[in-house]
Short mmCIF file of C-alpha atoms (C1' of nucleotides) in Angstrom, two decimals:
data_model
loop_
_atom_site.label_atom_id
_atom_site.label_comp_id
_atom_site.label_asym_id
_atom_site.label_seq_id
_atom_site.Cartn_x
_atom_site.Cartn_y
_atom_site.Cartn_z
CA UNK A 41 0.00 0.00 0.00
CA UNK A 42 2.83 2.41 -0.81
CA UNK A 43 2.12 6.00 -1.90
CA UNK A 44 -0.93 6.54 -0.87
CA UNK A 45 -3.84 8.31 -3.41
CA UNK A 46 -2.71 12.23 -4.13
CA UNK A 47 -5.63 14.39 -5.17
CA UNK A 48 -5.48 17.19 -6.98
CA UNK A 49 -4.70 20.37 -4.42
CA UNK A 50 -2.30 17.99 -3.45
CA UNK A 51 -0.50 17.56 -6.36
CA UNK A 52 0.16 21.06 -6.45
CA UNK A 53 2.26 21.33 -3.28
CA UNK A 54 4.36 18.17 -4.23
CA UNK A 55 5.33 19.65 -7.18
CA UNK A 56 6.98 22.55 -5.33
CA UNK A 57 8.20 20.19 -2.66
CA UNK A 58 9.48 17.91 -5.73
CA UNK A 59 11.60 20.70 -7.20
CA UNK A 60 13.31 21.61 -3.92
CA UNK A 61 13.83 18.41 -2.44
CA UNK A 62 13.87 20.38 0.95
CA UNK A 63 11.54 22.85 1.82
CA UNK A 64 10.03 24.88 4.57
CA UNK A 65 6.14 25.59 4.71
CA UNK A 66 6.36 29.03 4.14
CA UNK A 67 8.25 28.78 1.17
CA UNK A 68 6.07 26.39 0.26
CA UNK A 69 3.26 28.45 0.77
CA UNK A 70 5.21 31.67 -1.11
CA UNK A 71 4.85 29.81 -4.23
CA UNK A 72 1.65 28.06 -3.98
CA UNK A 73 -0.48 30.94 -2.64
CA UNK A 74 -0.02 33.36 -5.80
CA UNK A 75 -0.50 31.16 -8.54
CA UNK A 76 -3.68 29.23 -6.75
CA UNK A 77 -5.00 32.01 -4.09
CA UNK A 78 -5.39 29.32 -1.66
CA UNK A 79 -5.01 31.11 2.21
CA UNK A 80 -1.47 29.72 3.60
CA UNK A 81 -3.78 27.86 5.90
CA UNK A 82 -5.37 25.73 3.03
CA UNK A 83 -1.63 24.95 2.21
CA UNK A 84 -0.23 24.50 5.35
CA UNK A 85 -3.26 21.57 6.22
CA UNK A 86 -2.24 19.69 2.87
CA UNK A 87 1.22 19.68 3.79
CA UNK A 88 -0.10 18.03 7.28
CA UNK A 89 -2.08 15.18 5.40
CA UNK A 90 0.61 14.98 2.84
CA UNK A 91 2.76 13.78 6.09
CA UNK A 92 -0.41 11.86 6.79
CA UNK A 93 -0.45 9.93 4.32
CA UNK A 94 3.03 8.81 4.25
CA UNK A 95 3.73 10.75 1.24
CA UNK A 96 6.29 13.73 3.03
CA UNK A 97 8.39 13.52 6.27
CA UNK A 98 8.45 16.57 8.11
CA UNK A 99 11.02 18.15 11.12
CA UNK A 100 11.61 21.04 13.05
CA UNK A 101 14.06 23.36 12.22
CA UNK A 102 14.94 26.86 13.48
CA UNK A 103 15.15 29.58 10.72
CA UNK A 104 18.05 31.16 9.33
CA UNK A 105 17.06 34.91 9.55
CA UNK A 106 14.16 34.70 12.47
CA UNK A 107 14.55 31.91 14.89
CA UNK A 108 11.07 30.85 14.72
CA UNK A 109 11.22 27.18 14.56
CA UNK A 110 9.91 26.19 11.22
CA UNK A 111 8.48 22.67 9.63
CA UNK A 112 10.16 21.28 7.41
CA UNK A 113 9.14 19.51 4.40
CA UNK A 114 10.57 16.10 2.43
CA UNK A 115 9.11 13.97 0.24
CA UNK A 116 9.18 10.14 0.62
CA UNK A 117 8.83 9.24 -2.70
CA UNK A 118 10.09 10.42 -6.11
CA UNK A 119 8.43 12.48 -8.19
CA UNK A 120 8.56 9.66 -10.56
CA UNK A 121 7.04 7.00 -8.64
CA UNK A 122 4.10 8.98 -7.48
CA UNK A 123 3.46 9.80 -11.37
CA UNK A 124 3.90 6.00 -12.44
CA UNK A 125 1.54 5.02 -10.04
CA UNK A 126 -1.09 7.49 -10.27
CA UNK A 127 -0.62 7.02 -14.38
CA UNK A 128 -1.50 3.42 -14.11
CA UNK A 129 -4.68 3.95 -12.57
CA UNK A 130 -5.31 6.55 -14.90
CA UNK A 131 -5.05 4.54 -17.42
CA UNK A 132 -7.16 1.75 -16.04
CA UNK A 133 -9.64 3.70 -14.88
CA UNK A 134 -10.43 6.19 -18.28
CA UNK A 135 -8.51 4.08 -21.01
CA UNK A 136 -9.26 0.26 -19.79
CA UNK A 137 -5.40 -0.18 -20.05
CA UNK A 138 -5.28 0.44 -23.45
CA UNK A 139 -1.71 2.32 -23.47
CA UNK A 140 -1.78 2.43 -27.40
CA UNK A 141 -5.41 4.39 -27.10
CA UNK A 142 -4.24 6.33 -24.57
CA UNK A 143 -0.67 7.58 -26.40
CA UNK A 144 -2.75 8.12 -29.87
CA UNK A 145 -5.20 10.15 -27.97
CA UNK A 146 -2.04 12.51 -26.26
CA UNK A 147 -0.44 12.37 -29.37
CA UNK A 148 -2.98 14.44 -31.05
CA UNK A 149 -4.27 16.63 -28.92
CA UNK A 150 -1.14 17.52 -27.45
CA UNK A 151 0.37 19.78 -30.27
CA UNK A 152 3.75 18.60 -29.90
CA UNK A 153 7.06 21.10 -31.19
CA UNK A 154 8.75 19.21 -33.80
CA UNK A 155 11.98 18.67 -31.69
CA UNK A 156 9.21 16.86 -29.11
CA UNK A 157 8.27 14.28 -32.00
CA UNK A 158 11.53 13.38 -32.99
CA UNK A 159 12.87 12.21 -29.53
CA UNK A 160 9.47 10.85 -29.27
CA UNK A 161 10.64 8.81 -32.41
CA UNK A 162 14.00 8.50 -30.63
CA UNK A 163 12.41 6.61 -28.13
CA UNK A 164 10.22 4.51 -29.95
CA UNK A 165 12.70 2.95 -31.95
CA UNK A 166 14.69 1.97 -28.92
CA UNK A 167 11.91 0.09 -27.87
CA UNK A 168 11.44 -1.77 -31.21
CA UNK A 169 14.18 -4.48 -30.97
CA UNK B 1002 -19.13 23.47 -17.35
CA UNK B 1003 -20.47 20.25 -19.90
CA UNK B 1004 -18.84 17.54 -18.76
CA UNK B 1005 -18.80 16.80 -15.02
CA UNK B 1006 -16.32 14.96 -13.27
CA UNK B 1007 -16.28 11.57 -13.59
CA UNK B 1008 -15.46 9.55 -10.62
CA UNK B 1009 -13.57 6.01 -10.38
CA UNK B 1010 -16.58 4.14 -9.70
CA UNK B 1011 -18.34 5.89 -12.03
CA UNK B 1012 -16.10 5.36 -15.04
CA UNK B 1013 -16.76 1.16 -14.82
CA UNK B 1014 -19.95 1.94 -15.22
CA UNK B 1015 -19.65 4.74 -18.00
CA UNK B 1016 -17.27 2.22 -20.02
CA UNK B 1017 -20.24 -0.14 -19.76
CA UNK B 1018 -22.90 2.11 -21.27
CA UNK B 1019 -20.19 2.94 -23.72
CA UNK B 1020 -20.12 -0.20 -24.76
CA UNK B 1021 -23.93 -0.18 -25.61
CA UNK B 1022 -24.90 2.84 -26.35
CA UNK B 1023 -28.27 1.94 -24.77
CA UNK B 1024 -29.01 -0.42 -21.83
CA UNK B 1025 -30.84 -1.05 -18.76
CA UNK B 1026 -30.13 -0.68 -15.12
CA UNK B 1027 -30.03 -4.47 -15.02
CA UNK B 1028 -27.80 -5.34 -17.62
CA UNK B 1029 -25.14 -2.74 -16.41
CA UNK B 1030 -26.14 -4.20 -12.79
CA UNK B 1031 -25.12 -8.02 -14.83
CA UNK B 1032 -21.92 -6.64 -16.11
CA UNK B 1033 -20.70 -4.66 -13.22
CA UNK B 1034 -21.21 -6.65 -10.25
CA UNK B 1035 -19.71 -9.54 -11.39
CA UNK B 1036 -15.86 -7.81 -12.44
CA UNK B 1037 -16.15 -5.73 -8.97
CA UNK B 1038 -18.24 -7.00 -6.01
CA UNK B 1039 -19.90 -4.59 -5.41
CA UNK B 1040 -24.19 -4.79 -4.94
CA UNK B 1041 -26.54 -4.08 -7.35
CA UNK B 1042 -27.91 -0.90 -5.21
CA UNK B 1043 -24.43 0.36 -5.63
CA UNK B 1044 -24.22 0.15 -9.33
CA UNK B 1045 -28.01 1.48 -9.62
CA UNK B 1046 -26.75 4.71 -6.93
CA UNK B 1047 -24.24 5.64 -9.59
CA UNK B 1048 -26.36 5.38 -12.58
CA UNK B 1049 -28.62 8.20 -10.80
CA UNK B 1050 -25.44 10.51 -9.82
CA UNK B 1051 -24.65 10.05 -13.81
CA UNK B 1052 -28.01 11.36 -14.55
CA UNK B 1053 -27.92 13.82 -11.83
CA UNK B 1054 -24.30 14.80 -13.07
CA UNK B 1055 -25.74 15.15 -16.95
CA UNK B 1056 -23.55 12.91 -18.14
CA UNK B 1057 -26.58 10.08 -18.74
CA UNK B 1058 -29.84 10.57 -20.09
CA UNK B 1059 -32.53 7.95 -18.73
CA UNK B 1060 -35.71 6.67 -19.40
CA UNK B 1061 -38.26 4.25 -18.96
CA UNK B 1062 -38.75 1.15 -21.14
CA UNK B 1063 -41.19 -1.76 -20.68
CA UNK B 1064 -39.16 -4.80 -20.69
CA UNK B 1065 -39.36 -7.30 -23.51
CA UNK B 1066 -40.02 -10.79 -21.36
CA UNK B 1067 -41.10 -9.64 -18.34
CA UNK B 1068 -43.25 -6.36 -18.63
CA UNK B 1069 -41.46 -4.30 -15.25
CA UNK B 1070 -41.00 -0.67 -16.18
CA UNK B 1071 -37.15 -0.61 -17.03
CA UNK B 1072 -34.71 2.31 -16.34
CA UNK B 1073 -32.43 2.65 -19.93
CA UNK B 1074 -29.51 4.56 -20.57
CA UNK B 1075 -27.96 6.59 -22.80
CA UNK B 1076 -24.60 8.57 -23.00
CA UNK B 1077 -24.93 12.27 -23.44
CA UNK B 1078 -21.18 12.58 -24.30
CA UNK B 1079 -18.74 10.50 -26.43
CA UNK B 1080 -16.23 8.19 -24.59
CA UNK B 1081 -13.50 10.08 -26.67
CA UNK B 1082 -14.92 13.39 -25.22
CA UNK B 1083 -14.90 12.70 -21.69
CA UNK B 1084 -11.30 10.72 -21.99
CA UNK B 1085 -10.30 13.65 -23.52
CA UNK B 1086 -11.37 16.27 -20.76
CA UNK B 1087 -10.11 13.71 -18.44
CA UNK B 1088 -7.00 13.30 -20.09
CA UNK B 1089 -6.29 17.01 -20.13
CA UNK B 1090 -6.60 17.50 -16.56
CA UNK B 1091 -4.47 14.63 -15.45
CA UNK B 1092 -1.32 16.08 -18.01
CA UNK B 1093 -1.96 19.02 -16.13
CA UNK B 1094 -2.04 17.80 -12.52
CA UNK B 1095 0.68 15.23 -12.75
CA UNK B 1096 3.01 16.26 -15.46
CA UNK B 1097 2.38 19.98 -15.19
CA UNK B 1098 0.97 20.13 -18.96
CA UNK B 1099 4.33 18.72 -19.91
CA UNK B 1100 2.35 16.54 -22.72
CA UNK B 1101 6.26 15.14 -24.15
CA UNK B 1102 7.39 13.88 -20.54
CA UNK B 1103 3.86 11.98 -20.63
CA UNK B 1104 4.12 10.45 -23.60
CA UNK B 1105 8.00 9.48 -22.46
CA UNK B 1106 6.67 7.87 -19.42
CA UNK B 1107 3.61 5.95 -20.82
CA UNK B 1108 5.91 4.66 -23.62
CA UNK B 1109 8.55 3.06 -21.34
CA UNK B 1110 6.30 1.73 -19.31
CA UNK B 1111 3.58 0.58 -21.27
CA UNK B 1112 5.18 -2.82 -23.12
CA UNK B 1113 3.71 -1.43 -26.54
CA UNK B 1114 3.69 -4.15 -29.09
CA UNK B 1115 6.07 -4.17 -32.27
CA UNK B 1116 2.84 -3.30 -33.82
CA UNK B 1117 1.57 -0.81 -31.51
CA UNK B 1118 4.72 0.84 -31.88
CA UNK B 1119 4.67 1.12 -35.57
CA UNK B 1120 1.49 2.77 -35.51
CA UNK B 1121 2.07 5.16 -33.23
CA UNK B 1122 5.25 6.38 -35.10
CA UNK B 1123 3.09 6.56 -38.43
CA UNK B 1124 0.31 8.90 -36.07
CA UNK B 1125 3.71 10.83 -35.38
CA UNK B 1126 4.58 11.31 -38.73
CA UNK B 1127 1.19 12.52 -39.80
CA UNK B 1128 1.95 15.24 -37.55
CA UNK B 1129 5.45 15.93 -38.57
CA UNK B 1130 4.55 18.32 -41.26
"C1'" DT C 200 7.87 42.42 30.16
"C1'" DA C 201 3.85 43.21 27.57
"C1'" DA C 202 2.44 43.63 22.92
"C1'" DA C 203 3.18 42.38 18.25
"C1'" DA C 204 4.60 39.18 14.92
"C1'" DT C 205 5.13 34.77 13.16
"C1'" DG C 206 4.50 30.08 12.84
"C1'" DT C 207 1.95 25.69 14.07
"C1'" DT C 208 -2.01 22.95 15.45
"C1'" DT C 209 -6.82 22.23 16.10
"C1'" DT C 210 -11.23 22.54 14.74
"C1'" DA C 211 -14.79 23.23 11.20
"C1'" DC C 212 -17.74 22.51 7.73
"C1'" DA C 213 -19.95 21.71 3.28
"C1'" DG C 214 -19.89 18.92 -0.67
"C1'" DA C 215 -18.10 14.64 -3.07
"C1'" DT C 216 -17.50 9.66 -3.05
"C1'" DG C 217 -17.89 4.77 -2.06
"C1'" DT C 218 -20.94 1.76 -0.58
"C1'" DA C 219 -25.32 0.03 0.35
"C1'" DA C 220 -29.64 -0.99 3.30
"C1'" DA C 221 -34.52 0.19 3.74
"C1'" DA C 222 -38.66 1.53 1.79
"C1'" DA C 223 -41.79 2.03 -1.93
"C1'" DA C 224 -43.89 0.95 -6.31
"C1'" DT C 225 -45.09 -2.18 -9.83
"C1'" DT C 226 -45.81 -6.60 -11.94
"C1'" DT C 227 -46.40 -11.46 -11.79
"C1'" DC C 228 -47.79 -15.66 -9.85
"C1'" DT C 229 -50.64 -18.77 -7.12
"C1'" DA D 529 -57.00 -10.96 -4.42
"C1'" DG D 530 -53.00 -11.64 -1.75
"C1'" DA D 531 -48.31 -13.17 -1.76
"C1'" DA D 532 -44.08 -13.18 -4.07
"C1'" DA D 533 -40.90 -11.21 -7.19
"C1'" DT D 534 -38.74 -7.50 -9.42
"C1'" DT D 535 -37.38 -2.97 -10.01
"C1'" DT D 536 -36.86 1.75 -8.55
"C1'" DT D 537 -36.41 5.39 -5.13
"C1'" DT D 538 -35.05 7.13 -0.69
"C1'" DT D 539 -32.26 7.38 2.90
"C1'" DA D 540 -27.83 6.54 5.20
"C1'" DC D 541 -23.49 6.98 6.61
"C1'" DA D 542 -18.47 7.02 7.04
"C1'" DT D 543 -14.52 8.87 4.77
"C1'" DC D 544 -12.27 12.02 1.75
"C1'" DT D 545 -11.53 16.72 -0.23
"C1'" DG D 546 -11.32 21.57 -0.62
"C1'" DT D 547 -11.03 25.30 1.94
"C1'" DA D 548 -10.02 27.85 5.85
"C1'" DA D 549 -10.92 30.23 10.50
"C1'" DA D 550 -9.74 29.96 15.36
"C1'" DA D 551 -6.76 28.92 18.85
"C1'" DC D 552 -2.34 28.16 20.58
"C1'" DA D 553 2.77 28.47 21.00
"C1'" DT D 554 7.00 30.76 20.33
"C1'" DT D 555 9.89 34.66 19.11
"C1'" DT D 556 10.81 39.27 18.50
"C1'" DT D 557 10.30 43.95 19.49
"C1'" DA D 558 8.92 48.23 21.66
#
DNA sequence: TAAAATGTTTTACAGATGTAAAAAATTTCT
DNA sequence: AGAAATTTTTTACATCTGTAAAACATTTTA
């Protein structure tokens, strides 16, 4: 039962957590709060089920500037897993496990650059042989 | 707003009246129950959210053998529709929009066939130019 | 040291979801 | 017609989610 089920307002604090490894709740909460409008609070409590759930580890840590002591955020798993496993159900759930559906459907409505299609290709053919 | 969210249970049954186009509560009930446990009240519950949710029309049918006033069902939206609102919110929750990381990830981990491979590359060249 | 600031924890609360039992309505059978 | 069967509708209820206010604890500052 590893990695427990992320929903959506969740997913956008692991992402920030994700891309610095090692973070404290008010940063987290300087980047999520402008681009969602969330109140800190509404952050701050998915953080706490985040830990919850299994999915970050959190300690105590006194701040550089202030010495308020501050929580501190990790995650437990990689960004990867947590997007391999919530992409299989996806796919279960709305494509019945049919990957090929599923790629053809990204594939065109996902107006891919040109660069994007050939190291699509790239891949493609190492998976050929 | 057309198109309401689809839940997890709700998409087994969806993929079921997909599959017909038109069909009772019962023979959804005969399909459903068996491939997940659960009761037939269940199965019926989510058939009304569906209608509630505009996402199934229903209506009432005499049956053919027996003459019990029938509940039938009908999609209001394409299964390519819905995946396809579905889809786009997933790329954006999990992969941030990044449609070419996606694609990356289902390909590796989705043992395509040689086939399945070969047509994808010929969708990718349609889009080449 | 008391007030202000800052950060954390607790509590809240409505709506969504999974899951179904209980009740009601309709049809069939004896 | 009354009982049994079948189907639908209503009601239920715990948990999860989104969203945060309120309360509490700890530092800093006046």
């Amino acid at each position: 039962m590893s990695v427990q089920k992320i929903t959506d307002a969740e997913w956008k604090v692991m992402h920030v957590v994700w891309n610095h490894q090692r973070i404290s709740a008010n940063d987290v909460i300087a980047e999520v709060v402008p681009e969602t409008g969330w109140s800190p609070n509404t952050v701050r409590t998915l953080l706490i089920r985040l830990v919850e759930k299994g999915i970050l580890h959190v300690e105590k840590e006194r701040g550089k500037e202030k010495e308020y002591l501050n929580s501190v955020y990790t995650p437990l798993f990689s960004r990867e897993e947590c997007e391999s496993v919530h992409s299989r159900s996806f796919l279960e759930r709305v494509f019945g496990g049919d990957t090929s559906r599923l790629l053809a459907h990204f594939v065109q409505d996902g107006d891919l650059t040109p660069e994007q299609v050939k190291e699509l290709k790239k891949q493609l053919d190492k998976f050929k042989k």
